[in-house]
Amino acid sequence: MKYSIAFAVATATVANAGYCSDAFEEFGNFFCPNAVKQIKYTGLDIAGKYRAVSQMTNAGECTFEDKDYSGPIAPFDEDLTLHFRGPLELKSVAVYTPSKGKRDLPKPHSKRHGHQHLHKKYHEHEAEKRGDNVVATIDGEVVSWVNNYFGPSTTAPEATSAVSAAAAAVSSVASAVKSAATSSSTSSASVAAGDFERIAYYSAEDQVADGLVFLGNLGDPAISGTWDTVWGSSLAYANEDGTKAAASPTVLKDGLIDDSTEIIIASDNECNGDCGTVRPGSVAYKGFEGANKVFLAEFSMPLSGKTGWNMDMPAFWMLNGAIPRTGQYTKCSCWEGDNSSPQEGGCGEADIIEILHTGDTKAKSTFHFAAGTGDSHYFDRPTNKTMKVAVVFQASSSTASIKVLDDDYDFSTSLTSDEVDDLVKDETTSSLFSLMSFAL
């Protein structure tokens, strides 16, 4: 998506420090002159509603129903999935939520083998790549379109033998057993009430993945998930490099995620009739929910030098988990609202670190929902070394904060409430801090 100051002001009537008077335009996007270390969004306590998918069928039917939301950070208190698009090297991820005073150990998963960005420009480009006419019933109305919503997979999955699938499953089980014996990501120590416990953790170096699963829009009926000519690829377990479906939860290997690849991280809590509407045949897991949550991630975004659609445009973003569980790259999801009133919009996307032009080194942040807005300040793209980033949703201040951390910041098994407050606290150097506010 391309944003201008005028567009942002129209969607959020604010007087924000994030809108600098000396912004310059580059490839249709506006930037302030200097990079920052923190972007903070305040005023998230705005009630609204979005169109939730009430039914989705393999025959192409999709119906919606209004869903109201309210609360200190709604709708971002609903479950969120993490999305990473290459070129990107993901080194570690940690997720924290408030402790109730007694620590439940994460399930030992790991050493498993191992964007929807829904941007208009993506759809326009994909239309050049395939022209299948699709007819579906959306909310009771028969509509047709040229199918350009198939995400990274534009063709039917290759036939996979039962032997290959079985071998992948055996490899995954053996890896999980090894992980259970070697993982150092869990602790039996108690976490005090009011502090935050680590509920999910990934280390590329150690090949540990506790409390989370790696997914992708890679559905293959012979392996995991599904695929058809109407909705395209569903969610599936991702293989170790995120390029194909796997038969079971698999750990992402330590290496470069390709420009054309998207990795999705969800919790390891599988849906069991409690996730709302889910696409039939899809792999389905809950994201990370709650009004207070902390996401830490370490990654680099090296320059690939590739050109063409979406090449050399890495991104880290979050989606309402209902979007990928139905159709991240289709018209059947809660991402897009009908906008018949100012408070009707999508169910929520948070772009954390996103490159908007091939080969650029300026990464922007934008929130998409009824009261969405974006910042003209930017983060420096970590091309030659890793970057550690904290994303904090805090109910007490109705705030979402994105902050670049020191290189030696430890993704420990717990965080005190004071440490979480420090992650939200304003960057002390004013020129490295940007404050945004949501309003209608």
Short mmCIF file of C-alpha atoms in Angstrom, two decimals:
data_model
loop_
_atom_site.label_atom_id
_atom_site.label_comp_id
_atom_site.label_asym_id
_atom_site.label_seq_id
_atom_site.Cartn_x
_atom_site.Cartn_y
_atom_site.Cartn_z
CA MET A 1 0.00 0.00 0.00
CA LYS A 2 1.13 3.48 -0.69
CA TYR A 3 0.47 6.18 1.84
CA SER A 4 0.62 9.92 1.77
CA ILE A 5 0.27 12.38 4.60
CA ALA A 6 -3.08 13.48 3.22
CA PHE A 7 -4.38 9.92 3.19
CA ALA A 8 -3.22 9.27 6.73
CA VAL A 9 -4.83 12.44 8.05
CA ALA A 10 -8.08 11.51 6.34
CA THR A 11 -8.18 8.14 8.07
CA ALA A 12 -7.09 9.41 11.47
CA THR A 13 -7.88 12.96 12.46
CA VAL A 14 -4.85 13.65 14.57
CA ALA A 15 -2.11 16.16 15.23
CA ASN A 16 0.72 13.69 15.38
CA ALA A 17 4.42 14.13 15.87
CA GLY A 18 4.65 11.34 13.32
CA TYR A 19 3.66 13.74 10.56
CA CYS A 20 6.77 15.81 9.98
CA SER A 21 6.51 19.09 8.09
CA ASP A 22 9.59 18.33 6.01
CA ALA A 23 8.58 14.89 4.72
CA PHE A 24 9.72 13.99 1.24
CA GLU A 25 8.08 11.70 -1.32
CA GLU A 26 9.85 8.70 -2.78
CA PHE A 27 8.16 6.19 -5.09
CA GLY A 28 4.74 7.30 -3.85
CA ASN A 29 5.58 7.01 -0.14
CA PHE A 30 6.33 9.85 2.27
CA PHE A 31 9.27 9.80 4.65
CA CYS A 32 10.57 12.09 7.36
CA PRO A 33 14.26 13.01 6.96
CA ASN A 34 15.65 10.74 9.69
CA ALA A 35 15.27 7.19 10.94
CA VAL A 36 13.90 6.56 14.45
CA LYS A 37 14.35 3.89 17.12
CA GLN A 38 10.75 3.84 18.34
CA ILE A 39 7.25 4.44 16.96
CA LYS A 40 4.47 4.51 19.53
CA TYR A 41 0.76 4.39 18.73
CA THR A 42 -1.61 5.65 21.42
CA GLY A 43 -5.40 5.94 21.72
CA LEU A 44 -6.24 2.38 20.69
CA ASP A 45 -9.33 2.32 22.92
CA ILE A 46 -11.79 3.04 20.11
CA ALA A 47 -14.85 0.80 19.84
CA GLY A 48 -15.87 -0.40 16.41
CA LYS A 49 -16.94 -3.38 14.36
CA TYR A 50 -15.79 -5.43 11.43
CA ARG A 51 -17.20 -8.01 9.04
CA ALA A 52 -16.40 -11.46 10.37
CA VAL A 53 -16.69 -14.47 8.08
CA SER A 54 -19.69 -16.51 9.23
CA GLN A 55 -19.53 -19.23 6.57
CA MET A 56 -16.98 -20.38 3.99
CA THR A 57 -17.52 -23.40 1.76
CA ASN A 58 -15.50 -25.27 -0.83
CA ALA A 59 -18.24 -24.41 -3.32
CA GLY A 60 -17.27 -20.76 -3.16
CA GLU A 61 -19.84 -19.47 -0.69
CA CYS A 62 -18.73 -16.78 1.76
CA THR A 63 -21.02 -14.91 4.12
CA PHE A 64 -20.30 -12.30 6.75
CA GLU A 65 -21.72 -11.04 10.01
CA ASP A 66 -20.93 -7.89 11.97
CA LYS A 67 -18.70 -8.34 15.00
CA ASP A 68 -18.43 -5.55 17.55
CA TYR A 69 -15.22 -4.91 19.43
CA SER A 70 -14.22 -2.65 22.30
CA GLY A 71 -11.48 -2.45 24.86
CA PRO A 72 -8.11 -0.83 25.55
CA ILE A 73 -6.40 -2.19 22.41
CA ALA A 74 -9.28 -3.77 20.46
CA PRO A 75 -9.34 -5.37 17.96
CA PHE A 76 -5.65 -6.17 18.52
CA ASP A 77 -6.50 -8.00 21.74
CA GLU A 78 -7.80 -10.79 19.52
CA ASP A 79 -5.36 -13.47 18.48
CA LEU A 80 -2.54 -12.30 16.21
CA THR A 81 -0.32 -14.29 13.87
CA LEU A 82 3.21 -13.19 12.95
CA HIS A 83 4.23 -12.94 9.29
CA PHE A 84 7.71 -12.62 7.79
CA ARG A 85 8.49 -12.10 4.10
CA GLY A 86 11.98 -12.42 2.62
CA PRO A 87 14.67 -11.63 1.95
CA LEU A 88 14.93 -12.11 5.70
CA GLU A 89 16.97 -14.16 8.15
CA LEU A 90 14.88 -14.88 11.24
CA LYS A 91 17.10 -15.60 14.23
CA SER A 92 14.74 -15.65 17.19
CA VAL A 93 11.20 -14.89 18.34
CA ALA A 94 9.77 -14.72 21.86
CA VAL A 95 6.19 -14.06 22.99
CA TYR A 96 5.22 -13.01 26.52
CA THR A 97 1.89 -12.63 28.29
CA PRO A 98 1.03 -11.77 31.92
CA SER A 99 1.61 -14.54 34.44
CA LYS A 100 -1.12 -15.60 36.84
CA GLY A 101 1.51 -16.51 39.40
CA LYS A 102 2.08 -20.13 38.44
CA ARG A 103 4.06 -20.94 35.36
CA ASP A 104 2.69 -23.61 33.02
CA LEU A 105 5.59 -25.07 31.09
CA PRO A 106 5.34 -24.71 27.32
CA LYS A 107 4.89 -27.96 25.48
CA PRO A 108 8.21 -29.29 24.19
CA HIS A 109 7.75 -29.05 20.44
CA SER A 110 10.70 -28.04 18.66
CA LYS A 111 13.47 -29.02 16.49
CA ARG A 112 10.49 -29.89 14.31
CA HIS A 113 11.48 -29.97 10.69
CA GLY A 114 11.33 -28.74 10.08
CA HIS A 115 1.86 -10.86 3.04
CA GLN A 116 -1.54 -11.29 3.51
CA HIS A 117 -0.56 -7.98 2.84
CA LEU A 118 -3.55 -7.75 0.55
CA HIS A 119 -1.94 -4.78 -1.01
CA LYS A 120 -3.71 -3.54 -4.08
CA LYS A 121 -0.45 -3.50 -6.00
CA TYR A 122 -0.04 -7.22 -5.23
CA HIS A 123 -3.42 -8.00 -6.71
CA GLU A 124 -2.74 -5.94 -9.80
CA HIS A 125 0.50 -7.76 -10.42
CA GLU A 126 -0.94 -11.22 -9.83
CA ALA A 127 -3.66 -10.49 -12.38
CA GLU A 128 -0.90 -10.49 -14.97
CA LYS A 129 0.16 -13.96 -13.85
CA ARG A 130 -3.12 -15.87 -13.95
CA GLY A 131 -6.54 -15.22 -15.34
CA ASP A 132 -8.85 -17.87 -13.96
CA ASN A 133 -12.42 -16.63 -13.83
CA VAL A 134 -13.96 -17.47 -10.46
CA VAL A 135 -17.62 -17.33 -9.48
CA ALA A 136 -18.52 -17.34 -5.79
CA THR A 137 -21.40 -16.34 -3.57
CA ILE A 138 -20.16 -13.58 -1.26
CA ASP A 139 -22.65 -12.63 1.44
CA GLY A 140 -25.55 -13.90 -0.65
CA GLU A 141 -24.52 -12.14 -3.83
CA VAL A 142 -23.10 -14.00 -6.81
CA VAL A 143 -19.87 -12.29 -7.85
CA SER A 144 -17.05 -13.14 -10.21
CA TRP A 145 -13.45 -12.05 -10.50
CA VAL A 146 -10.18 -12.95 -12.08
CA ASN A 147 -8.43 -15.13 -9.53
CA ASN A 148 -5.39 -13.23 -8.35
CA TYR A 149 -5.54 -13.97 -4.64
CA PHE A 150 -3.47 -17.10 -4.45
CA GLY A 151 -0.57 -15.76 -2.40
CA PRO A 152 2.78 -17.40 -2.94
CA SER A 153 1.28 -20.50 -4.58
CA THR A 154 -0.14 -19.87 -8.06
CA THR A 155 -0.43 -23.47 -9.21
CA ALA A 156 -1.83 -26.70 -7.83
CA PRO A 157 0.60 -28.49 -5.50
CA GLU A 158 2.79 -31.09 -7.13
CA ALA A 159 1.70 -34.68 -6.56
CA THR A 160 3.49 -36.03 -3.50
CA SER A 161 3.97 -39.72 -2.85
CA ALA A 162 2.87 -41.31 0.38
CA VAL A 163 6.49 -42.37 0.88
CA SER A 164 7.68 -38.76 0.81
CA ALA A 165 4.99 -37.63 3.21
CA ALA A 166 5.74 -40.50 5.57
CA ALA A 167 9.46 -39.75 5.47
CA ALA A 168 8.78 -36.12 6.35
CA ALA A 169 6.62 -37.20 9.27
CA VAL A 170 9.28 -39.60 10.58
CA SER A 171 11.95 -36.92 10.27
CA SER A 172 9.75 -34.48 12.14
CA VAL A 173 9.11 -36.91 15.00
CA ALA A 174 12.82 -37.73 15.33
CA SER A 175 13.62 -34.03 15.42
CA ALA A 176 10.98 -33.37 18.09
CA VAL A 177 12.44 -36.12 20.28
CA LYS A 178 15.91 -34.60 19.95
CA SER A 179 14.51 -31.19 20.83
CA ALA A 180 12.77 -32.44 23.95
CA ALA A 181 16.11 -33.73 25.18
CA THR A 182 18.14 -30.65 24.33
CA SER A 183 15.82 -27.65 24.59
CA SER A 184 16.85 -25.06 27.15
CA SER A 185 13.99 -22.70 26.35
CA THR A 186 11.77 -23.70 29.26
CA SER A 187 12.20 -23.19 32.97
CA SER A 188 10.53 -24.52 36.08
CA ALA A 189 10.98 -21.24 37.92
CA SER A 190 7.84 -19.44 39.00
CA VAL A 191 6.92 -16.12 37.41
CA ALA A 192 5.37 -13.64 39.84
CA ALA A 193 1.82 -12.47 39.25
CA GLY A 194 1.93 -9.20 37.31
CA ASP A 195 5.13 -10.14 35.52
CA PHE A 196 5.25 -11.66 32.04
CA GLU A 197 6.10 -15.26 31.19
CA ARG A 198 7.48 -16.44 27.89
CA ILE A 199 4.82 -18.62 26.27
CA ALA A 200 6.51 -19.17 22.90
CA TYR A 201 10.10 -19.19 21.72
CA TYR A 202 12.11 -19.87 18.56
CA SER A 203 15.88 -19.99 18.18
CA ALA A 204 17.25 -20.60 14.69
CA GLU A 205 20.72 -21.37 15.98
CA ASP A 206 19.53 -23.95 18.51
CA GLN A 207 16.67 -25.16 16.27
CA VAL A 208 14.22 -24.82 19.13
CA ALA A 209 10.55 -23.95 18.67
CA ASP A 210 8.43 -24.10 21.83
CA GLY A 211 4.82 -22.98 22.04
CA LEU A 212 4.55 -22.07 18.36
CA VAL A 213 4.16 -23.55 14.87
CA PHE A 214 5.38 -22.47 11.43
CA LEU A 215 2.69 -22.25 8.77
CA GLY A 216 2.30 -20.95 5.25
CA ASN A 217 -0.28 -20.48 2.51
CA LEU A 218 0.97 -23.74 1.02
CA GLY A 219 -2.01 -26.08 1.24
CA ASP A 220 -1.50 -29.47 -0.40
CA PRO A 221 -4.25 -32.08 0.12
CA ALA A 222 -1.64 -34.86 -0.07
CA ILE A 223 0.42 -33.41 2.78
CA SER A 224 -1.39 -30.80 4.89
CA GLY A 225 -4.03 -28.19 4.27
CA THR A 226 -5.93 -27.97 1.00
CA TRP A 227 -6.03 -26.27 -2.40
CA ASP A 228 -8.73 -25.58 -4.98
CA THR A 229 -9.38 -23.31 -7.94
CA VAL A 230 -11.74 -21.02 -6.01
CA TRP A 231 -9.85 -20.09 -2.86
CA GLY A 232 -6.35 -21.24 -3.76
CA SER A 233 -3.99 -22.50 -1.06
CA SER A 234 -5.10 -22.81 2.55
CA LEU A 235 -2.82 -22.74 5.55
CA ALA A 236 -0.51 -25.73 5.85
CA TYR A 237 2.45 -26.73 7.98
CA ALA A 238 5.54 -25.17 6.38
CA ASN A 239 8.63 -27.21 5.59
CA GLU A 240 12.05 -26.23 6.95
CA ASP A 241 12.60 -23.45 4.43
CA GLY A 242 8.96 -22.35 4.17
CA THR A 243 8.58 -23.14 0.48
CA LYS A 244 6.30 -26.20 0.55
CA ALA A 245 3.81 -27.96 2.79
CA ALA A 246 5.04 -30.33 5.49
CA ALA A 247 3.15 -33.28 6.97
CA SER A 248 3.49 -32.04 10.56
CA PRO A 249 4.87 -29.13 12.58
CA THR A 250 8.42 -28.46 11.39
CA VAL A 251 11.11 -26.12 12.64
CA LEU A 252 12.25 -23.31 10.34
CA LYS A 253 15.90 -23.86 9.51
CA ASP A 254 18.59 -21.27 10.17
CA GLY A 255 19.02 -19.49 6.87
CA LEU A 256 17.68 -16.96 4.41
CA ILE A 257 13.95 -16.77 3.71
CA ASP A 258 13.65 -16.11 -0.01
CA ASP A 259 12.12 -12.93 -1.46
CA SER A 260 9.03 -14.84 -2.64
CA THR A 261 8.47 -16.74 0.61
CA GLU A 262 6.22 -15.85 3.55
CA ILE A 263 6.50 -17.56 6.93
CA ILE A 264 3.58 -17.46 9.39
CA ILE A 265 3.98 -18.10 13.12
CA ALA A 266 0.98 -19.07 15.25
CA SER A 267 0.73 -20.50 18.75
CA ASP A 268 0.76 -24.28 19.17
CA ASN A 269 -2.88 -24.21 20.32
CA GLU A 270 -4.78 -25.97 17.56
CA CYS A 271 -8.30 -24.79 16.81
CA ASN A 272 -11.00 -27.14 18.04
CA GLY A 273 -14.25 -25.48 17.06
CA ASP A 274 -13.27 -22.40 19.08
CA CYS A 275 -11.68 -20.18 16.42
CA GLY A 276 -14.76 -18.97 14.60
CA THR A 277 -15.09 -19.81 10.94
CA VAL A 278 -12.19 -21.79 9.49
CA ARG A 279 -11.76 -22.74 5.85
CA PRO A 280 -12.71 -26.41 5.39
CA GLY A 281 -9.62 -28.58 5.10
CA SER A 282 -7.24 -25.93 6.37
CA VAL A 283 -4.62 -26.39 9.07
CA ALA A 284 -5.81 -24.03 11.81
CA TYR A 285 -4.08 -22.74 14.94
CA LYS A 286 -4.77 -19.85 17.27
CA GLY A 287 -2.54 -16.82 17.24
CA PHE A 288 -1.44 -14.95 20.36
CA GLU A 289 -4.30 -13.22 22.15
CA GLY A 290 -4.81 -10.87 25.05
CA ALA A 291 -4.83 -7.14 25.78
CA ASN A 292 -1.28 -7.29 27.16
CA LYS A 293 1.39 -9.07 25.14
CA VAL A 294 5.00 -8.63 24.16
CA PHE A 295 6.63 -9.85 20.95
CA LEU A 296 10.42 -9.86 20.61
CA ALA A 297 12.07 -10.69 17.31
CA GLU A 298 15.61 -10.74 15.97
CA PHE A 299 16.18 -10.73 12.23
CA SER A 300 18.13 -9.21 9.37
CA MET A 301 16.84 -8.04 5.99
CA PRO A 302 19.81 -8.36 3.62
CA LEU A 303 19.68 -6.80 0.18
CA SER A 304 19.03 -9.54 -2.36
CA GLY A 305 19.54 -7.42 -5.46
CA LYS A 306 16.55 -9.08 -7.09
CA THR A 307 14.13 -7.02 -9.15
CA GLY A 308 10.53 -7.55 -10.16
CA TRP A 309 7.27 -7.81 -8.29
CA ASN A 310 7.70 -7.93 -4.48
CA MET A 311 11.40 -8.69 -4.87
CA ASP A 312 13.83 -7.30 -2.29
CA MET A 313 10.88 -6.03 -0.21
CA PRO A 314 11.10 -7.80 3.18
CA ALA A 315 8.47 -7.27 5.84
CA PHE A 316 7.44 -8.23 9.37
CA TRP A 317 3.75 -7.78 10.13
CA MET A 318 0.89 -9.18 12.24
CA LEU A 319 -2.63 -10.17 11.26
CA ASN A 320 -5.80 -10.96 13.13
CA GLY A 321 -5.58 -14.77 13.20
CA ALA A 322 -9.02 -15.08 11.58
CA ILE A 323 -7.60 -13.74 8.30
CA PRO A 324 -5.21 -16.59 7.44
CA ARG A 325 -7.58 -19.21 8.89
CA THR A 326 -10.14 -18.29 6.21
CA GLY A 327 -8.53 -16.71 3.17
CA GLN A 328 -5.53 -14.45 3.58
CA TYR A 329 -5.25 -13.98 -0.17
CA THR A 330 -8.95 -14.09 -1.00
CA LYS A 331 -11.99 -11.88 -0.64
CA CYS A 332 -13.31 -14.20 2.07
CA SER A 333 -11.70 -12.81 5.22
CA CYS A 334 -12.32 -10.11 7.79
CA TRP A 335 -9.41 -8.00 6.53
CA GLU A 336 -11.54 -5.65 4.46
CA GLY A 337 -14.54 -3.78 5.86
CA ASP A 338 -17.39 -2.26 3.91
CA ASN A 339 -16.60 1.16 5.41
CA SER A 340 -20.24 2.27 5.34
CA SER A 341 -19.45 4.28 8.44
CA PRO A 342 -16.14 5.54 9.89
CA GLN A 343 -16.11 2.78 12.50
CA GLU A 344 -16.51 -0.09 10.06
CA GLY A 345 -13.21 -1.45 8.86
CA GLY A 346 -11.11 -4.57 8.87
CA CYS A 347 -10.31 -6.81 11.81
CA GLY A 348 -6.71 -5.67 12.09
CA GLU A 349 -3.26 -5.70 10.52
CA ALA A 350 -0.16 -4.20 12.09
CA ASP A 351 2.79 -3.61 9.77
CA ILE A 352 5.81 -3.54 12.06
CA ILE A 353 8.82 -3.27 9.74
CA GLU A 354 7.96 -3.11 6.04
CA ILE A 355 9.92 -2.20 2.93
CA LEU A 356 7.60 -0.63 0.36
CA HIS A 357 9.90 -0.41 -2.67
CA THR A 358 12.35 -2.86 -4.19
CA GLY A 359 15.81 -2.44 -2.71
CA ASP A 360 14.83 0.39 -0.35
CA THR A 361 16.48 0.66 3.06
CA LYS A 362 13.73 2.67 4.78
CA ALA A 363 11.17 0.50 6.61
CA LYS A 364 7.76 1.89 7.55
CA SER A 365 5.06 0.97 10.03
CA THR A 366 1.27 1.14 9.48
CA PHE A 367 -1.84 -0.04 11.34
CA HIS A 368 -4.83 -1.16 9.25
CA PHE A 369 -8.28 -1.22 10.81
CA ALA A 370 -11.21 1.20 11.15
CA ALA A 371 -9.08 3.86 12.86
CA GLY A 372 -5.87 2.91 11.08
CA THR A 373 -2.96 5.20 10.43
CA GLY A 374 0.71 5.09 9.51
CA ASP A 375 3.87 7.01 10.33
CA SER A 376 6.09 8.96 7.95
CA HIS A 377 9.09 8.19 10.13
CA TYR A 378 10.97 5.03 9.32
CA PHE A 379 13.31 2.42 10.74
CA ASP A 380 16.65 1.64 9.14
CA ARG A 381 16.50 -1.68 7.33
CA PRO A 382 18.96 -4.10 8.99
CA THR A 383 20.89 -5.12 5.89
CA ASN A 384 24.32 -6.05 7.30
CA LYS A 385 23.48 -7.21 10.85
CA THR A 386 20.51 -8.37 12.83
CA MET A 387 18.01 -6.06 14.50
CA LYS A 388 16.18 -6.81 17.74
CA VAL A 389 12.67 -5.35 17.93
CA ALA A 390 10.06 -5.24 20.69
CA VAL A 391 6.36 -4.93 19.84
CA VAL A 392 4.28 -4.30 22.95
CA PHE A 393 0.49 -4.05 23.26
CA GLN A 394 -0.30 -2.48 26.64
CA ALA A 395 -3.87 -2.22 27.93
CA SER A 396 -3.22 0.26 30.74
CA SER A 397 -2.05 2.93 28.29
CA SER A 398 -4.04 1.78 25.21
CA THR A 399 -0.71 1.72 23.45
CA ALA A 400 1.13 -0.26 20.80
CA SER A 401 4.87 0.38 20.82
CA ILE A 402 7.53 -0.69 18.32
CA LYS A 403 11.07 -0.20 19.62
CA VAL A 404 14.52 -1.15 18.35
CA LEU A 405 16.45 -2.85 21.15
CA ASP A 406 20.11 -2.98 22.06
CA ASP A 407 22.04 -5.81 20.43
CA ASP A 408 22.62 -7.53 23.78
CA TYR A 409 18.95 -7.57 24.86
CA ASP A 410 18.16 -11.01 26.27
CA PHE A 411 15.03 -12.92 25.24
CA SER A 412 14.79 -14.42 28.73
CA THR A 413 12.14 -16.80 30.05
CA SER A 414 10.29 -13.96 31.78
CA LEU A 415 10.03 -10.17 31.93
CA THR A 416 9.16 -8.13 34.99
CA SER A 417 6.41 -5.56 34.72
CA ASP A 418 9.08 -2.86 35.05
CA GLU A 419 10.98 -4.33 32.11
CA VAL A 420 7.81 -4.27 30.02
CA ASP A 421 7.22 -0.65 31.02
CA ASP A 422 10.75 0.13 29.88
CA LEU A 423 9.98 -1.36 26.48
CA VAL A 424 7.02 1.02 26.15
CA LYS A 425 8.78 4.04 27.67
CA ASP A 426 9.55 6.85 25.23
CA GLU A 427 12.97 6.78 23.58
CA THR A 428 15.05 9.36 25.47
CA THR A 429 16.48 11.00 22.33
CA SER A 430 13.55 12.93 20.91
CA SER A 431 14.84 12.82 17.34
CA LEU A 432 14.72 9.01 17.49
CA PHE A 433 11.11 8.86 18.75
CA SER A 434 7.79 9.23 16.96
CA LEU A 435 4.37 9.41 18.59
CA MET A 436 1.18 8.62 16.70
CA SER A 437 -2.41 8.66 17.91
CA PHE A 438 -5.52 6.92 16.64
CA ALA A 439 -8.70 8.99 16.50
CA LEU A 440 -11.92 9.23 14.53
#
